[in-house]
Coordinates of C-alpha atoms and ligand atoms in Angstrom, one line a residue:
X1 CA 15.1 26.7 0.6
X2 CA 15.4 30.5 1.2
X3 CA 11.4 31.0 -0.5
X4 CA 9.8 28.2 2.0
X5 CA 11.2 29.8 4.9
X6 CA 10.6 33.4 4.1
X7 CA 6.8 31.9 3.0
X8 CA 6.6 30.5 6.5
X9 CA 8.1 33.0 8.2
X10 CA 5.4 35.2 7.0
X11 CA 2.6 32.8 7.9
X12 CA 3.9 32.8 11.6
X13 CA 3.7 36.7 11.7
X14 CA 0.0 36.5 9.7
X15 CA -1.2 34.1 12.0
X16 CA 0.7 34.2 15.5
X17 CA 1.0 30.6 15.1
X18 CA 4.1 30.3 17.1
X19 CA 2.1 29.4 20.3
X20 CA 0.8 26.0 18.8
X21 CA 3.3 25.2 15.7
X22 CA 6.4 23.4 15.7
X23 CA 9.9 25.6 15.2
X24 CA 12.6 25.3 14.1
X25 CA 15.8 27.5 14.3
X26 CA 20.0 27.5 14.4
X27 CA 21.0 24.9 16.0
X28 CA 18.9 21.8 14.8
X29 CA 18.8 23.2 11.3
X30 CA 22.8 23.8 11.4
X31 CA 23.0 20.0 12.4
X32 CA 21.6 19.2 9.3
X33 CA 23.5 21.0 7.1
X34 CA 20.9 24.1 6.3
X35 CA 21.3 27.0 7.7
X36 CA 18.3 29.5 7.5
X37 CA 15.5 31.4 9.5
X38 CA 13.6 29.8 11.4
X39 CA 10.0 28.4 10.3
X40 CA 6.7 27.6 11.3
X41 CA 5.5 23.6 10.3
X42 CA 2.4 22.7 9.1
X43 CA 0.9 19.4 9.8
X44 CA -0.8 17.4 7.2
X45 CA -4.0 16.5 8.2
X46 CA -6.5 13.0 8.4
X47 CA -9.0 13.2 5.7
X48 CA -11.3 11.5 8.7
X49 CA -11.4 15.0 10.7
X50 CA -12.1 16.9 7.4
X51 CA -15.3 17.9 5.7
X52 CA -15.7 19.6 2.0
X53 CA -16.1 23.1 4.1
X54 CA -12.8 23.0 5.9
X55 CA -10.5 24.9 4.8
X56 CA -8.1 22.5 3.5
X57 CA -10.6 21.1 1.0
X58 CA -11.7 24.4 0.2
X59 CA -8.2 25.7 -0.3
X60 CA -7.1 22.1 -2.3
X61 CA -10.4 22.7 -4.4
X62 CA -9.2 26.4 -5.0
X63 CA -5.9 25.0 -6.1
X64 CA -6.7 22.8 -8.5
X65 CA -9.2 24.9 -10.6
X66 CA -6.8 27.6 -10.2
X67 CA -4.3 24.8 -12.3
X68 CA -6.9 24.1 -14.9
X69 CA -7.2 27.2 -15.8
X70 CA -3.5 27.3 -16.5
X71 CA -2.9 27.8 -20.0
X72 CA -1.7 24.4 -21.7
X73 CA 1.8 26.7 -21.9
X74 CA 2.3 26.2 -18.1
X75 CA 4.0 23.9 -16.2
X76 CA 1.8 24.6 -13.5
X77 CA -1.2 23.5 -15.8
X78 CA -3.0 20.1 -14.3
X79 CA -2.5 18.2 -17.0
X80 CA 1.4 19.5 -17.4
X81 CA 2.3 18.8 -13.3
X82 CA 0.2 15.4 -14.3
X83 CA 2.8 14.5 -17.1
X84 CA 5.5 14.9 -14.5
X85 CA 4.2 11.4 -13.3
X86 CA 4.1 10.0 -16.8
X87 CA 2.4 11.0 -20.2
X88 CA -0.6 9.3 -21.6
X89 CA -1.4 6.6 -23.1
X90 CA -4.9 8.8 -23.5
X91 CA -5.4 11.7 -24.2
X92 CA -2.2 13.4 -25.1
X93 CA -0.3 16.2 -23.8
X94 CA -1.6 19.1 -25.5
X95 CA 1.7 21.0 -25.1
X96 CA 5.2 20.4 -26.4
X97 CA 6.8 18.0 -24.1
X98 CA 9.3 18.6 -21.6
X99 CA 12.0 17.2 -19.9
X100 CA 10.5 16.7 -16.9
X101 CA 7.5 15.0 -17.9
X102 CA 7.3 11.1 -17.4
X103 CA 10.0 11.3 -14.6
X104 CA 8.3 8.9 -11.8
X105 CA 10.5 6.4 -10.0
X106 CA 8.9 3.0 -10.0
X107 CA 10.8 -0.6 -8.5
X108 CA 13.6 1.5 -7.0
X109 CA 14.8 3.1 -3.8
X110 CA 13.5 6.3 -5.3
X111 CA 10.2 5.7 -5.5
X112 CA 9.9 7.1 -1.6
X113 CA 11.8 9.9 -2.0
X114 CA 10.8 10.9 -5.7
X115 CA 7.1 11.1 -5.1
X116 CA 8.0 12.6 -1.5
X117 CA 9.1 15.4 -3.7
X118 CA 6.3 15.7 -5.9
X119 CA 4.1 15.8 -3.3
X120 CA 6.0 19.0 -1.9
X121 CA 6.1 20.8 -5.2
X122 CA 2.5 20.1 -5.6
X123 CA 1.4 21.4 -1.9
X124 CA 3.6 24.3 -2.9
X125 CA 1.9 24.8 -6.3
X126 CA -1.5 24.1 -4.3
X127 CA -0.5 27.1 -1.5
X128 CA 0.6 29.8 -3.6
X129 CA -2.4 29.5 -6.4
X130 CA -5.3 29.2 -3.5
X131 CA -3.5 32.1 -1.9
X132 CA -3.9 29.6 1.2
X133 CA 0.3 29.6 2.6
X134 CA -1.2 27.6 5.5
X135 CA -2.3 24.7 3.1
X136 CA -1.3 21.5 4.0
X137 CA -2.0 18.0 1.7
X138 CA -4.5 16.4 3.3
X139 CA -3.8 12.3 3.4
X140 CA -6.1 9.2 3.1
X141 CA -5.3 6.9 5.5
X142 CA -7.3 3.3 4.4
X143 CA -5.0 1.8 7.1
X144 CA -7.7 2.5 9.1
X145 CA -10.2 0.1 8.6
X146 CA -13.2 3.1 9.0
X147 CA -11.3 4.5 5.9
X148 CA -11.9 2.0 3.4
X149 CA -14.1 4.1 1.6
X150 CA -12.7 7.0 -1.0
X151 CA -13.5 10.3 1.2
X152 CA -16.5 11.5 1.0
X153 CA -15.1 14.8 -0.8
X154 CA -13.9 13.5 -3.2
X155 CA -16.8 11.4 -4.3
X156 CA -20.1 13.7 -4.0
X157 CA -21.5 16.1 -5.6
X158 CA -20.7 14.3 -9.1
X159 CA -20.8 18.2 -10.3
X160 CA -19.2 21.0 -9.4
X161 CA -16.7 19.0 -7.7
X162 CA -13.3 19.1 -8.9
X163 CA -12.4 16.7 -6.5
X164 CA -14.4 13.8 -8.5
X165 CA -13.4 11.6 -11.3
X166 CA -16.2 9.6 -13.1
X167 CA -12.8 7.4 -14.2
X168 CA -12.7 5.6 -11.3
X169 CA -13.8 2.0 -10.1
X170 CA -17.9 2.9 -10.3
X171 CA -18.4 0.5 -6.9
X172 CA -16.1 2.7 -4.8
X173 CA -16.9 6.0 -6.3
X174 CA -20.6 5.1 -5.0
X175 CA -19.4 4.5 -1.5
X176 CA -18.1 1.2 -1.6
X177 CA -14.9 0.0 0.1
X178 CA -11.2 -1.2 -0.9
X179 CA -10.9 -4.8 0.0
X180 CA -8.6 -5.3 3.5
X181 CA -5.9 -7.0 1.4
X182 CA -5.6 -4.1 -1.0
X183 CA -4.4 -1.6 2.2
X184 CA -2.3 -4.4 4.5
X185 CA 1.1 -2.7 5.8
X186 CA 2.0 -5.9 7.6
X187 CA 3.8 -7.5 4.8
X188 CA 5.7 -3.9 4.2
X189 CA 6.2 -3.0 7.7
X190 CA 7.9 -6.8 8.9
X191 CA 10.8 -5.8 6.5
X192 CA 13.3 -3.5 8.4
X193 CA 15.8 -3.2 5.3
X194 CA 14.5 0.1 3.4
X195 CA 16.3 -1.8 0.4
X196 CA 17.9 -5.1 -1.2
X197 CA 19.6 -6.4 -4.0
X198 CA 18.9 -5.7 -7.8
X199 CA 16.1 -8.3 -8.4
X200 CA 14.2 -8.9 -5.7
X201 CA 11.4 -7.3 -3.8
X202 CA 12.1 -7.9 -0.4
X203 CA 13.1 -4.8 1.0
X204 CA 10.3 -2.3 2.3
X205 CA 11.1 0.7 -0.1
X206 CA 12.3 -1.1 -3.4
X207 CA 15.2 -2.4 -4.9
X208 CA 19.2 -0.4 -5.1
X209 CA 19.7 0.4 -8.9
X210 CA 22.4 3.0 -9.9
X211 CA 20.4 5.4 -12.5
X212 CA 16.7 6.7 -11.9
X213 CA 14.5 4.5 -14.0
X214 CA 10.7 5.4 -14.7
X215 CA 9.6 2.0 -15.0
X216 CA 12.2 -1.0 -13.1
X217 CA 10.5 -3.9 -11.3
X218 CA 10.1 -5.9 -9.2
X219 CA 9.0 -3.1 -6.9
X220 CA 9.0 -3.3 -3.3
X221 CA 7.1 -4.1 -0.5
X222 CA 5.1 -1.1 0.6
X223 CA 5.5 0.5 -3.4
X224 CA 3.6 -3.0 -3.8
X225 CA 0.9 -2.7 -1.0
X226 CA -0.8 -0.7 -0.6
X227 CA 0.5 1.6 -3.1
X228 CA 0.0 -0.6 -5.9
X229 CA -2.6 -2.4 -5.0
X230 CA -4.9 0.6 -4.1
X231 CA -3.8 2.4 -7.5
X232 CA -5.1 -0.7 -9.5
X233 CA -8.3 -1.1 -7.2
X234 CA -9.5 2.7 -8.0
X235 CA -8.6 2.0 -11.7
X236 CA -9.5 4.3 -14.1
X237 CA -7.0 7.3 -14.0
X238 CA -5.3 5.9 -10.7
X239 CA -4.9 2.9 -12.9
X240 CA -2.1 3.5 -14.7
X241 CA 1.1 5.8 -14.8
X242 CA 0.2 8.2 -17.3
X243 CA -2.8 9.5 -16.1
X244 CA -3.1 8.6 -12.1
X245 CA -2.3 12.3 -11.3
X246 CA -5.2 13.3 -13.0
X247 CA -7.1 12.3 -10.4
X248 CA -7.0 14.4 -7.5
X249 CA -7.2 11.0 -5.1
X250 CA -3.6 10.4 -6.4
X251 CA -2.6 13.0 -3.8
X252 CA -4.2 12.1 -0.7
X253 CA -3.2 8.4 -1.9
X254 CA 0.4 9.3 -2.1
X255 CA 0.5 11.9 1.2
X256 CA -0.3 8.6 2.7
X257 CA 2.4 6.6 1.6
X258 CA 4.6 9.3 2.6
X259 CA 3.3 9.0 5.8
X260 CA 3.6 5.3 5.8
X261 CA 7.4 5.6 5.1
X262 CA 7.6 8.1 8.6
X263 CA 5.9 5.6 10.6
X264 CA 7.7 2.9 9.5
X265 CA 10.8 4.7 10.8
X266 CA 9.0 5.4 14.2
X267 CA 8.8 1.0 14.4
X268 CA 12.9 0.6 15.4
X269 CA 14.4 -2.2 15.0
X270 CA 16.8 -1.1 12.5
X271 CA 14.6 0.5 10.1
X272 CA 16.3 4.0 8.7
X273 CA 17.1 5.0 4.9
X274 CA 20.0 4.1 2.9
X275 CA 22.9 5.2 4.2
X276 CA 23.9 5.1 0.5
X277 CA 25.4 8.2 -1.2
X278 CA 24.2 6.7 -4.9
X279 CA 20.7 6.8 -3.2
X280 CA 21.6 10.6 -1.0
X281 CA 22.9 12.4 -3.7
X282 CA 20.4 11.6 -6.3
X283 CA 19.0 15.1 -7.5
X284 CA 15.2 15.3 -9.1
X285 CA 13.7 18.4 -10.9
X286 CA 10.3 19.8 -10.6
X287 CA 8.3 23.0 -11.4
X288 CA 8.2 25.4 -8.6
X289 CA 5.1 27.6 -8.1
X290 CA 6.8 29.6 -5.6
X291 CA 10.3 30.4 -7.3
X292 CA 10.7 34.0 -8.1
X293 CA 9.7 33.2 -12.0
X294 CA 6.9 31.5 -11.0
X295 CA 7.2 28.2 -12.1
X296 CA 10.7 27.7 -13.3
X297 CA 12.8 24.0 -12.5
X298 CA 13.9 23.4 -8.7
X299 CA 16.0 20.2 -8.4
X300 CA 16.3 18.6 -4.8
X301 CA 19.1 16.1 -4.1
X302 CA 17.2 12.9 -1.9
X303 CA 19.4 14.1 0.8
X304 CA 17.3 17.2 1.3
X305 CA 14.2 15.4 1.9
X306 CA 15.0 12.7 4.2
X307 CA 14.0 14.9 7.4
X308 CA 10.6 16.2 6.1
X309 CA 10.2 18.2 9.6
X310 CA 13.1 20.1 9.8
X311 CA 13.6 20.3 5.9
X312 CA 10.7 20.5 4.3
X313 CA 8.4 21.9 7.2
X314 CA 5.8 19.6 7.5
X315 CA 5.0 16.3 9.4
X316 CA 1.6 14.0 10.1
X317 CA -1.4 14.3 12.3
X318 CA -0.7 11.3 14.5
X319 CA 3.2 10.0 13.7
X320 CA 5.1 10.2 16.7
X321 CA 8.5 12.1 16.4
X322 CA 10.6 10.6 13.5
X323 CA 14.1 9.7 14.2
X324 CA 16.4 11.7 12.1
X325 CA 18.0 10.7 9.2
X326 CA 21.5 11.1 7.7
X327 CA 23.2 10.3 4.2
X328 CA 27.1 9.5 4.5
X329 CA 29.7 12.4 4.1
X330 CA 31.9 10.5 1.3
X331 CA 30.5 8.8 -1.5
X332 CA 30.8 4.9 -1.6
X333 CA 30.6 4.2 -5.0
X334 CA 27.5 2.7 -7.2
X335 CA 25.6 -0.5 -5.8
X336 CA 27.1 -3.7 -6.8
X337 CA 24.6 -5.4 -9.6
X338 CA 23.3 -8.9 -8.6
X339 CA 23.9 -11.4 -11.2
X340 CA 20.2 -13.1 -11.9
X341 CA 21.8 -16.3 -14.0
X342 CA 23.9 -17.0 -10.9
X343 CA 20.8 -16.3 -8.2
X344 CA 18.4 -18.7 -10.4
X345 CA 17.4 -22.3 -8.9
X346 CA 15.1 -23.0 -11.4
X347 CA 12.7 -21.5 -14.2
X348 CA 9.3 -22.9 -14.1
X349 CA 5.5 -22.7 -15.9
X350 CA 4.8 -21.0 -19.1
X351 CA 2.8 -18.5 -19.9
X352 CA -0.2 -18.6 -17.6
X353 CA -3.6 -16.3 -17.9
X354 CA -5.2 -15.2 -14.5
X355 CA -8.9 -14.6 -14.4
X356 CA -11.9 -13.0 -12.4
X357 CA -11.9 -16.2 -10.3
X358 CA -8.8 -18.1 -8.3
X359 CA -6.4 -19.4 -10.4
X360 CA -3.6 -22.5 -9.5
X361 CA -0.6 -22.8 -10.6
X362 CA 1.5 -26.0 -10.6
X363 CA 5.2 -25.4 -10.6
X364 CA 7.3 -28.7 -10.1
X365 CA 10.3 -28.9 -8.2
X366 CA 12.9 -31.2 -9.4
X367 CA 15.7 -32.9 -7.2
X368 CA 18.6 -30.6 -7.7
X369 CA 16.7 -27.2 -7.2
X370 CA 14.9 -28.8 -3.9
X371 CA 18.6 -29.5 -2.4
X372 CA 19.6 -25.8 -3.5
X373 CA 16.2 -24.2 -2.6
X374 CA 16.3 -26.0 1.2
X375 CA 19.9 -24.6 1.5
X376 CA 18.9 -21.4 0.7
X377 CA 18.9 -18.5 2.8
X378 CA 16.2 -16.3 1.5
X379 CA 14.1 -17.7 -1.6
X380 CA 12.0 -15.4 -3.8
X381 CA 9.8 -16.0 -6.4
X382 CA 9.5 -14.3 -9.8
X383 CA 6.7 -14.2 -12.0
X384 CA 8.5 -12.2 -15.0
X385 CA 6.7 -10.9 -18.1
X386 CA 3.4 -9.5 -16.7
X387 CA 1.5 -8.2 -19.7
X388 CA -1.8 -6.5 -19.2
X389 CA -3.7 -5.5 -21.9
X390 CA -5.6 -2.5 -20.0
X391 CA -5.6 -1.5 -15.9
X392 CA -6.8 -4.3 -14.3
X393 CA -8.7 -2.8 -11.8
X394 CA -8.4 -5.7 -9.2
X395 CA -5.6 -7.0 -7.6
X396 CA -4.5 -10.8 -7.3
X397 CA -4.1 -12.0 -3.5
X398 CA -1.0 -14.8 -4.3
X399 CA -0.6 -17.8 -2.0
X400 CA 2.4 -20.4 -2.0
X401 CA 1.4 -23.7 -0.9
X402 CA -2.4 -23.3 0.6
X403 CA -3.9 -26.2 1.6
X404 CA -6.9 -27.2 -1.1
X405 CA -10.2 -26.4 0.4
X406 CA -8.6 -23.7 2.4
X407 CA -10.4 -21.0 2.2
X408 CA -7.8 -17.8 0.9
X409 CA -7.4 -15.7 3.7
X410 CA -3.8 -12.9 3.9
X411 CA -3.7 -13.8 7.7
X412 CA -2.7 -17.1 6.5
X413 CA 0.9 -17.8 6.6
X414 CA 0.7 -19.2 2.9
X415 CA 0.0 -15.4 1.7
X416 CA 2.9 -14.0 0.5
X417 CA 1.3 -10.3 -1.2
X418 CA -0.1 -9.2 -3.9
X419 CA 0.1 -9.2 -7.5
X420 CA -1.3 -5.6 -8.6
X421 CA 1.2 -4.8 -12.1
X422 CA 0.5 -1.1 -11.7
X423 CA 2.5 0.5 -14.7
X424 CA 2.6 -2.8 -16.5
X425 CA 0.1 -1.4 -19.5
X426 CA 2.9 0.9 -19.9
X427 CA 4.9 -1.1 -22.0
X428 CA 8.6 0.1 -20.8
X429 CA 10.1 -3.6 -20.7
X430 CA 9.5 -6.4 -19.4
X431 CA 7.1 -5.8 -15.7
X432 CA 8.1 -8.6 -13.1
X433 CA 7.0 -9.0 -9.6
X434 CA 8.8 -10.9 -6.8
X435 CA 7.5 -12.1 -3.4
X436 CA 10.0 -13.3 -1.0
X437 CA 8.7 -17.2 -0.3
X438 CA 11.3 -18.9 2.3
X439 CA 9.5 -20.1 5.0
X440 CA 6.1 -21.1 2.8
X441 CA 8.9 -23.0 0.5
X442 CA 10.1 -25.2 2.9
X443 CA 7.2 -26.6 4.4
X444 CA 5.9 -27.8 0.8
X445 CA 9.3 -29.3 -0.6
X446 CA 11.8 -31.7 0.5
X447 CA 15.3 -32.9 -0.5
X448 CA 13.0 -35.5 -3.4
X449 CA 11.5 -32.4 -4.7
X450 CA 7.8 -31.6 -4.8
X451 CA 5.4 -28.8 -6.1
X452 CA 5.4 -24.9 -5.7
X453 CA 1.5 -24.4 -6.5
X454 CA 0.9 -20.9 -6.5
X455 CA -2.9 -20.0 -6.0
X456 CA -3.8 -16.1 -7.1
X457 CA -6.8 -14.5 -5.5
X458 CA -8.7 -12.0 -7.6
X459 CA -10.3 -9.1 -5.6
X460 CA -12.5 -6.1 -6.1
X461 CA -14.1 -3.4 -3.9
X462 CA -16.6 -4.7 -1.6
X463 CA -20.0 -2.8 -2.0
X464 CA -22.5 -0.8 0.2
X465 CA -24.2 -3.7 0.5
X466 CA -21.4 -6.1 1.5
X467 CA -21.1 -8.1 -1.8
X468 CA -17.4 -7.8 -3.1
X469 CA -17.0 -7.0 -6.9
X470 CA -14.5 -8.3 -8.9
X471 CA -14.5 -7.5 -12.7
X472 CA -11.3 -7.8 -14.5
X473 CA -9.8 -5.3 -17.6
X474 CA -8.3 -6.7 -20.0
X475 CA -6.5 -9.8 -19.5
X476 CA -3.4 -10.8 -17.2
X477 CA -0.8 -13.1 -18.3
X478 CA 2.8 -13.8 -17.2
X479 CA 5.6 -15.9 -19.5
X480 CA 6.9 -17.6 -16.8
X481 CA 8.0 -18.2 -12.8
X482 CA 11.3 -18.1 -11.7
X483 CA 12.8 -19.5 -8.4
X484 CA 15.9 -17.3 -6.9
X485 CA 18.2 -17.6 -4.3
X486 CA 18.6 -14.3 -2.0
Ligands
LIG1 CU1 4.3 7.0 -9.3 CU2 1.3 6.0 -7.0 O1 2.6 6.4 -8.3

């Protein structure tokens, strides 16, 4: 922590910031455990507000040729700080591979907190080789239903632009927009549990396992949308793990969902992180640009970025004051594993294919799994062994029970998320995904049984001229659906 705050320091003496920056000193750092100097904060700002002459763009811009042009020796190298998020499948690294490569956390309560680190590393690595110590990551915030379109930045010129990818969905990368579903919070933001039991999905920042895993599932409800769902929209490089930090979108994607976890905090009502010391004490590693040997491995225990403010110096344009944070003092031991077998009411459907148009699926419910489903207190649905054969590059809107003729609408109370098997194509066991079904269940069984149908959505990018596209990769396919009990 000592470099950040001498770095900081510095920029509040270059720029007599202290007038209009937030600081921090003693008493509230001691509180937390740090002790240090105190620092100046920088603010990430609202793509909206920017164009490609501010400064930001022009010092993100700077950055990332600057990492190009790293030899394919550096860790700093685009490709290399890429492969930290997960290697391949095409083209391969070009360098030998290194421990840290491949390291994201997918379908667990790290996922927040991993990529909250990556993001600092990389706004560290972005400051120190644009010679820009003010730089803050700019975020993309598609929540904002005048933001539906990729920024403009990072879109035109199609040369000379580093900030463009041709591998992208070719309707949004000509100004079209994501579709509403793709970027809805409300299904995220209604849980106020950060996480939830081995298995399920219905916690708002993924489920409790007890060793980092690259690629666990189901994931939860905000890892599923938008961040899921906006990854498989874009396509191309954001498409899939081993290549979506290729694309500089990744990071105003991801600054984003870090945002999305603060304000989530700022809603109350019970919503804070794991007061888990399996979860606290969990340490990541990451190249540093600004260590003394430029470059060398940092790690950074979860418990040292749960207060990005007064740790890690930075909070949003727009997020109110977020509630501070604390991990426990003592550990309590790992996270008890849930027993699937003993949480199953039933295994229905084989394998099903899902197209470019709406697809039903008919599950029946017999007697005995009505009874124990209608008891229940929670009931979740599982559609295990999600294959796809390449990035889909739509997303599947999934509805439990809704009424034929109906026309598929997620304001409906028979939407229950999305299906968007980001990561699936990269083959690291089997990819499920889990949407908590309870109260559409019970309206559409009773104690003699009845049908689950299951109706999935496909949607694309809506284009400049209002006509929404939806071309499927590949194919989708899952083995089969399982009922559990919560
Ligand atoms: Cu690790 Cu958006 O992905």
């Amino acid at each position: 922590m000592s470099r950040i705050r001498s770095t900081r320091r510095k920029f509040l003496r270059n720029t007599g910031a202290a007038a209009t920056a937030a600081l921090f000193s003693g008493p509230l750092l001691d509180a937390l455990g740090i002790t240090g100097d105190a620092f100046a904060a920088v603010v990430r700002p609202n793509l909206k507000n920017l164009t490609a002459t501010s400064s930001t763009i022009v010092s993100l811009k700077k950055g990332i040729q600057a990492m190009i042009n790293l030899p394919s020796s550096n860790p700093l190298n685009w490709n290399n700080f890429a492969n930290i998020h997960g290697i391949g499948p095409t083209p391969p690294p070009t360098s030998p591979a290194s421990p840290l490569w491949s390291t994201c956390q997918h379908g667990s309560w790290w996922f927040l907190p991993w990529h909250r680190m990556y993001l600092f590393f990389f706004e560290r690595a972005i400051q120190k080789l644009s010679g820009d110590m003010t730089f803050a990551l700019p975020f993309w915030d598609y929540t904002d239903p005048t933001q539906r379109q990729i920024p403009s930045m990072y879109r035109t010129p199609t040369t000379g632009n580093v900030l463009f990818i041709p591998q992208r969905n070719a309707t949004l990368n000509a100004g079209g927009q994501l579709p509403a579903s793709a970027v809805d919070t409300s299904v995220a933001f209604s849980f106020t549990n950060f996480t939830g039991p081995t298995g399920t999905s219905s916690s708002f920042g993924s489920q409790q396992l007890n060793a980092p895993n690259h690629g666990a599932s189901p994931h939860g409800r905000l890892e599923s949308t938008p961040h899921d769902s906006v990854h498989s929209v874009i396509g191309g490089f954001m498409g899939s793990f081993g290549t979506a930090a290729r694309d500089p979108l990744f990071w105003a994607h991801h600054a984003n969902i870090d945002r999305l976890w603060d304000v989530w905090l700022t809603m109350g009502g019970g919503r804070r992180d794991p007061n888990n010391s399996t979860w606290c004490n969990q340490a990541f590693s990451f190249p540093d640009a600004q260590a003394s040997t430029q470059g060398s491995t940092v790690a950074k225990r979860v418990s040292q970025v749960i207060n990005a403010l007064p740790q890690l110096g930075y909070s949003y344009q727009g997020v109110s004051a977020v509630p501070a944070q604390s991990c426990p003092t003592q550990s309590l031991g790992n996270v008890v594993a849930t027993d699937l077998t003993k949480m199953t009411i039933m295994t229905g459907s084989g394998k099903q294919a899902l197209r470019e148009v709406p697809t039903l699926v008919r599950i029946p419910v017999p007697k005995p799994a009505a009874k124990r489903a209608l008891a229940a207190r929670a009931l979740v649905l599982r559609l295990e062994g999600v294959e796809v054969t390449a990035p889909p590059g739509i997303l599947y809107e999934v509805y439990v029970g809704l009424p034929s003729g109906t026309k598929a609408d997620p304001t409906l109370p028979n939407y229950v998320g999305n299906l968007a098997p980001f990561g699936a194509d990269m083959h690291m066991g089997e990819f499920t995904a889990a949407f908590r079904v309870s109260d559409q269940l019970k309206k559409i069984i009773n104690a003699e049984g009845g049908n689950i149908d299951v109706t999935f959505v496909p949607r694309g990018p809506i284009d400049p001229s209002g006509q929404e596209v939806v071309k499927l990769e590949g194919s989708v396919t899952f083995e089969r659906a399982r009922l559990v009990e919560e």
